[in-house]
């Protein structure tokens, strides 16, 4: 009896180690829909949109959580979801690679992904069918943030999360869903969270805030982000804590990469945040567009009356997922990211139009 009890205790102890007390099962629903979003003032774009929005909804979970995601494909083409960064240990069939780990999810089908959120930090999810089109220029990407069971002292200081997903667009294929993204094509619009300046929104802060800026290379371009007036302490690369965090004021972010930067808001003013790769601050070659925004301290007035930055829309406190990150763990949609459904034209008709125009 005593031996049995001690065996039971060992078993219970092993289970406690394997399933941390903070881990929970979480079940989410995602649809994929054909929508149109406004990327820039002069660019409307057809997208494959998770839950109808670009960027996709925030998935915010805890280390060790058991995740189930039911994905329903309402579009006219097959898709999958790759959980970029997650290890899928003993679970490789959930890695989302068509023709390797699964058959792609066909139009009208639902597929359920099940995996443990093992890797912490800034991970993300994206389609893995025709990646150069679906991810490169059709908006099939979103953040999967996994909070570590034991956050570092630095992470605990954060008062505001700011998620920036950088990507690019090619106006030639704006209304040609199902084509584009060729390796020699040249994108001509560049965006933060799917919007090009002046449709980006300011990063609203107050003195004393500690911002955790999570930068994602969601597209196929390399970006070089400069935060005026502030140094970034780079703490994580691809969700992994750096053994020696380092300071930078300009940071390169390549395709697929993620960097986390802690920024102390200790310098009140209106400060540019922009990409130093010149074409990336244009809309179709016209300067004053692309990957550009402002760090805007509470109570600071613009220095000049016609400052274009002062005219940025400032009606979505969740543009950088800051509000969603404060909510309880879960899936968080953002109605501001929602597109309008593609209507009146079947894909076949659109395709016919495409062929006629070539
Ligand atoms: Cu896809």
XYZ file of C-alpha atoms and ligand atoms in Angstrom:
359
model
C 0.000 0.000 0.000
C 2.731 2.379 0.994
C 4.627 1.459 -2.176
C 1.485 2.123 -4.273
C 1.010 5.490 -2.613
C 4.566 6.538 -3.268
C 4.147 5.408 -6.885
C 0.994 7.487 -7.149
C 2.819 10.458 -5.706
C 5.628 10.023 -8.226
C 3.069 9.872 -11.020
C 1.289 12.987 -9.760
C 4.630 14.788 -9.424
C 5.566 13.806 -12.980
C 2.232 15.094 -14.265
C 2.679 18.388 -12.409
C 6.081 18.816 -14.056
C 4.704 17.873 -17.486
C 1.570 20.013 -17.202
C 2.371 23.254 -15.419
C -0.429 24.653 -13.307
C -0.740 27.692 -15.590
C -1.297 25.648 -18.757
C -4.861 25.568 -20.041
C -6.696 24.121 -23.019
C -7.719 26.848 -25.464
C -9.995 26.459 -28.441
C -10.302 29.017 -31.220
C -12.202 29.404 -34.498
C -10.673 31.017 -37.548
C -12.244 31.512 -40.942
C -10.444 32.534 -44.112
C -12.438 34.953 -46.255
C -11.911 36.860 -49.480
C -11.993 40.545 -48.621
C -10.746 43.930 -49.751
C -8.780 46.236 -47.473
C -7.536 49.780 -47.947
C -3.747 49.613 -47.661
C -3.013 53.205 -48.745
C -5.182 56.175 -49.734
C -4.814 55.160 -53.384
C -4.627 51.384 -52.948
C -7.427 48.974 -52.256
C -6.268 45.355 -52.165
C -7.863 41.930 -52.404
C -6.777 39.688 -49.543
C -7.283 36.286 -47.963
C -8.278 37.424 -44.499
C -8.296 35.408 -41.262
C -11.641 36.185 -39.600
C -12.105 38.763 -42.348
C -9.264 40.984 -41.188
C -5.680 41.945 -42.107
C -3.615 41.611 -40.046
C -5.103 38.440 -38.589
C -6.497 38.338 -35.047
C -4.135 38.239 -32.077
C -3.776 34.821 -30.497
C -2.484 35.430 -26.974
C -1.806 32.355 -24.857
C 0.430 31.079 -22.085
C 3.405 28.743 -22.187
C 2.270 25.126 -22.153
C -1.319 25.846 -23.215
C -2.934 23.165 -25.368
C -4.244 24.962 -28.429
C -6.968 23.812 -30.824
C -7.774 25.997 -33.813
C -10.642 25.131 -36.148
C -9.852 26.701 -39.521
C -12.665 27.054 -42.049
C -11.726 27.981 -45.586
C -14.428 30.183 -47.130
C -12.243 31.173 -50.069
C -11.891 29.771 -53.573
C -8.315 28.475 -53.114
C -6.629 26.011 -50.706
C -4.711 27.235 -47.629
C -2.986 25.954 -44.488
C -1.658 27.557 -41.302
C 1.960 27.253 -40.280
C 2.605 28.149 -36.617
C 5.920 29.876 -37.177
C 8.230 29.344 -34.221
C 6.302 26.533 -32.541
C 8.274 23.299 -32.234
C 5.384 20.850 -32.750
C 7.391 18.263 -30.812
C 6.057 14.750 -31.597
C 3.383 16.614 -33.515
C 4.924 17.379 -36.898
C 1.700 16.787 -38.792
C 0.409 20.039 -37.318
C 3.170 22.153 -38.910
C 0.910 23.292 -41.742
C 2.999 22.435 -44.792
C 0.848 21.355 -47.776
C 2.048 18.160 -49.403
C 4.430 17.417 -46.523
C 2.531 17.436 -43.235
C -1.052 17.611 -44.499
C -3.297 18.049 -47.503
C -4.121 21.753 -47.863
C -7.520 22.867 -46.563
C -9.725 22.991 -49.659
C -12.475 25.587 -50.217
C -15.415 24.785 -47.958
C -13.387 22.506 -45.662
C -12.586 22.837 -41.965
C -9.356 21.542 -40.459
C -8.381 21.519 -36.794
C -4.834 22.254 -35.680
C -3.852 20.982 -32.240
C -0.554 21.827 -30.614
C 1.114 22.821 -27.374
C 2.299 26.431 -27.157
C 5.822 25.488 -26.242
C 7.928 28.282 -27.656
C 7.314 31.557 -25.857
C 7.413 35.162 -26.989
C 6.681 36.701 -30.379
C 5.725 33.815 -32.639
C 3.276 34.119 -35.513
C 1.011 32.226 -37.847
C 0.713 32.367 -41.590
C -0.499 30.407 -44.607
C 1.984 28.012 -46.187
C 0.309 27.588 -49.603
C 1.822 29.781 -52.331
C 3.625 31.688 -49.607
C 5.018 34.325 -51.941
C 1.472 35.357 -52.825
C -0.673 34.421 -49.793
C 1.798 35.691 -47.205
C 3.859 38.011 -49.397
C 1.017 40.139 -50.766
C -2.342 38.815 -49.480
C -2.202 39.449 -45.756
C -2.303 35.878 -44.421
C -0.398 36.529 -41.207
C -1.022 37.376 -37.570
C 0.667 37.354 -34.160
C 0.739 34.354 -31.805
C 2.097 35.712 -28.527
C 2.982 33.104 -25.904
C 3.623 34.497 -22.426
C 6.421 32.707 -20.596
C 5.621 31.039 -17.285
C 8.519 32.942 -15.750
C 8.910 36.383 -17.358
C 12.242 38.147 -16.889
C 12.599 41.220 -14.660
C 12.813 43.326 -17.852
C 9.599 41.899 -19.275
C 7.788 42.607 -16.034
C 8.529 46.325 -16.399
C 6.507 46.604 -19.637
C 3.412 48.853 -19.454
C 2.408 48.714 -23.125
C 2.799 46.150 -25.902
C 3.157 47.437 -29.463
C 3.029 44.862 -32.270
C 4.210 45.955 -35.716
C 3.950 43.505 -38.608
C 5.857 44.783 -41.631
C 4.863 43.727 -45.127
C 4.658 44.831 -48.731
C 2.177 44.983 -51.587
C 2.306 44.986 -55.361
C -0.372 47.216 -56.886
C -0.207 45.298 -60.168
C -1.952 42.374 -58.451
C -4.238 44.358 -56.149
C -7.400 43.062 -57.832
C -5.998 39.778 -59.132
C -6.565 37.448 -56.201
C -4.846 34.134 -56.892
C -1.897 35.592 -58.776
C 1.258 37.617 -58.171
C 4.077 37.294 -55.670
C 6.583 36.166 -58.291
C 10.223 36.239 -57.172
C 11.118 38.963 -59.660
C 8.063 41.129 -58.983
C 8.805 44.387 -57.182
C 6.426 45.500 -54.441
C 5.577 49.208 -54.532
C 3.615 49.705 -51.288
C 4.908 48.983 -47.791
C 2.979 48.831 -44.568
C 2.762 48.509 -40.804
C -0.083 46.193 -39.818
C -1.359 46.299 -43.382
C -1.599 50.108 -43.646
C 0.752 52.552 -45.376
C 1.401 56.072 -44.103
C -0.727 58.225 -43.821
C -3.151 55.434 -42.847
C -0.909 54.220 -40.022
C -1.745 55.374 -36.499
C 0.464 57.041 -33.889
C 1.954 55.006 -31.041
C 0.343 56.858 -28.141
C 2.453 56.885 -24.966
C 2.933 58.830 -21.793
C 6.182 59.644 -20.037
C 7.249 56.706 -17.872
C 5.702 54.061 -20.117
C 7.860 51.057 -20.893
C 6.962 49.866 -24.373
C 7.662 46.376 -25.633
C 7.896 46.825 -29.380
C 7.464 43.509 -31.177
C 8.650 43.806 -34.782
C 7.671 41.114 -37.303
C 9.059 40.663 -40.807
C 5.779 39.371 -42.221
C 6.544 40.016 -45.896
C 9.436 39.376 -48.255
C 11.346 42.642 -47.731
C 14.137 43.598 -45.331
C 13.228 46.554 -43.119
C 15.441 48.909 -41.130
C 13.431 50.507 -38.363
C 14.624 53.684 -36.648
C 12.971 55.012 -33.499
C 13.875 58.698 -33.251
C 14.811 60.036 -29.816
C 14.815 56.595 -28.214
C 17.145 53.631 -27.970
C 15.712 50.150 -28.213
C 16.987 47.451 -25.880
C 16.780 44.348 -28.060
C 15.809 41.539 -25.698
C 14.456 38.754 -27.917
C 15.105 37.413 -31.399
C 12.440 35.099 -32.889
C 10.886 34.743 -29.439
C 14.188 33.645 -27.884
C 15.644 35.672 -25.010
C 19.085 37.004 -25.967
C 21.812 36.066 -23.484
C 23.113 39.632 -23.764
C 20.445 42.159 -24.744
C 21.885 45.066 -26.729
C 20.923 48.651 -27.491
C 20.180 49.961 -30.975
C 18.382 52.921 -32.487
C 18.048 51.273 -35.909
C 17.247 47.614 -36.387
C 17.243 45.335 -39.438
C 14.321 42.912 -39.654
C 14.454 40.282 -42.383
C 11.615 38.167 -43.801
C 10.202 35.894 -41.106
C 12.269 37.437 -38.299
C 10.920 38.878 -35.082
C 12.670 41.192 -32.644
C 11.411 42.410 -29.288
C 12.657 45.783 -28.101
C 12.104 47.419 -24.735
C 11.836 51.195 -25.069
C 11.669 53.533 -22.069
C 9.419 56.482 -22.843
C 11.592 59.110 -21.201
C 11.803 61.824 -23.870
C 8.474 63.624 -24.402
C 7.782 64.875 -27.920
C 6.568 63.741 -31.318
C 9.086 61.299 -32.738
C 9.316 59.629 -36.132
C 9.400 55.852 -36.373
C 10.235 54.785 -39.893
C 11.963 52.399 -42.240
C 15.377 53.565 -43.454
C 15.127 51.544 -46.672
C 14.211 54.421 -48.961
C 11.561 52.820 -51.222
C 9.769 51.637 -48.064
C 8.813 55.197 -47.091
C 7.045 55.761 -50.386
C 3.652 54.833 -51.778
C 4.361 53.682 -55.316
C 7.591 55.688 -55.422
C 6.086 58.864 -53.978
C 7.812 59.905 -50.759
C 5.780 60.401 -47.618
C 4.233 56.957 -47.450
C 4.919 53.393 -46.443
C 6.429 52.286 -43.156
C 6.152 55.470 -41.138
C 4.488 56.535 -37.941
C 5.051 58.571 -34.797
C 5.687 57.992 -31.125
C 3.244 60.582 -29.751
C 3.531 61.543 -26.089
C 0.359 62.529 -24.308
C -0.051 66.300 -24.095
C 2.434 67.238 -26.841
C 1.152 69.539 -29.593
C 2.546 69.375 -33.137
C 5.353 71.880 -33.809
C 3.836 73.006 -37.100
C 0.232 73.417 -38.037
C 0.326 71.428 -41.254
C 2.423 68.569 -39.854
C 1.141 65.615 -41.901
C 1.847 63.286 -38.996
C -0.566 65.235 -36.846
C -3.211 64.265 -39.396
C -2.719 60.527 -38.890
C -5.934 58.742 -38.039
C -5.935 58.203 -34.296
C -9.170 56.308 -33.795
C -7.942 52.789 -33.113
C -6.215 52.296 -29.751
C -5.782 48.669 -30.820
C -3.947 49.379 -34.109
C -0.781 47.917 -32.530
C -2.778 45.278 -30.570
C -1.999 47.267 -27.385
C -5.548 47.006 -26.017
C -5.945 43.345 -26.981
C -2.666 42.500 -25.222
C -4.137 43.880 -21.973
C -7.196 41.636 -22.220
C -7.376 38.105 -20.789
C -5.659 35.440 -22.871
C -7.576 34.359 -25.949
C -8.308 35.269 -29.566
C -8.876 38.963 -30.152
C -10.415 40.320 -33.343
C -10.053 43.966 -34.302
C -13.041 45.424 -36.218
C -10.780 48.203 -37.565
C -8.694 45.618 -39.440
C -11.784 44.090 -41.020
C -12.092 44.308 -44.791
C -15.156 44.431 -46.997
C -16.260 41.177 -48.623
C -15.462 40.660 -52.286
C -18.805 40.711 -54.004
C -20.390 40.469 -57.399
C -17.544 38.598 -59.051
C -16.696 34.955 -58.781
C -13.031 34.028 -58.813
C -13.528 32.491 -62.251
C -14.820 35.820 -63.540
C -11.984 37.664 -61.846
C -9.539 35.217 -63.398
C -11.080 35.722 -66.813
C -10.602 39.462 -66.361
C -7.027 38.799 -65.328
C -6.310 36.776 -68.468
C -7.979 39.341 -70.692
C -5.786 42.059 -69.248
C -2.610 40.116 -70.092
Cu -3.055 30.525 -48.363
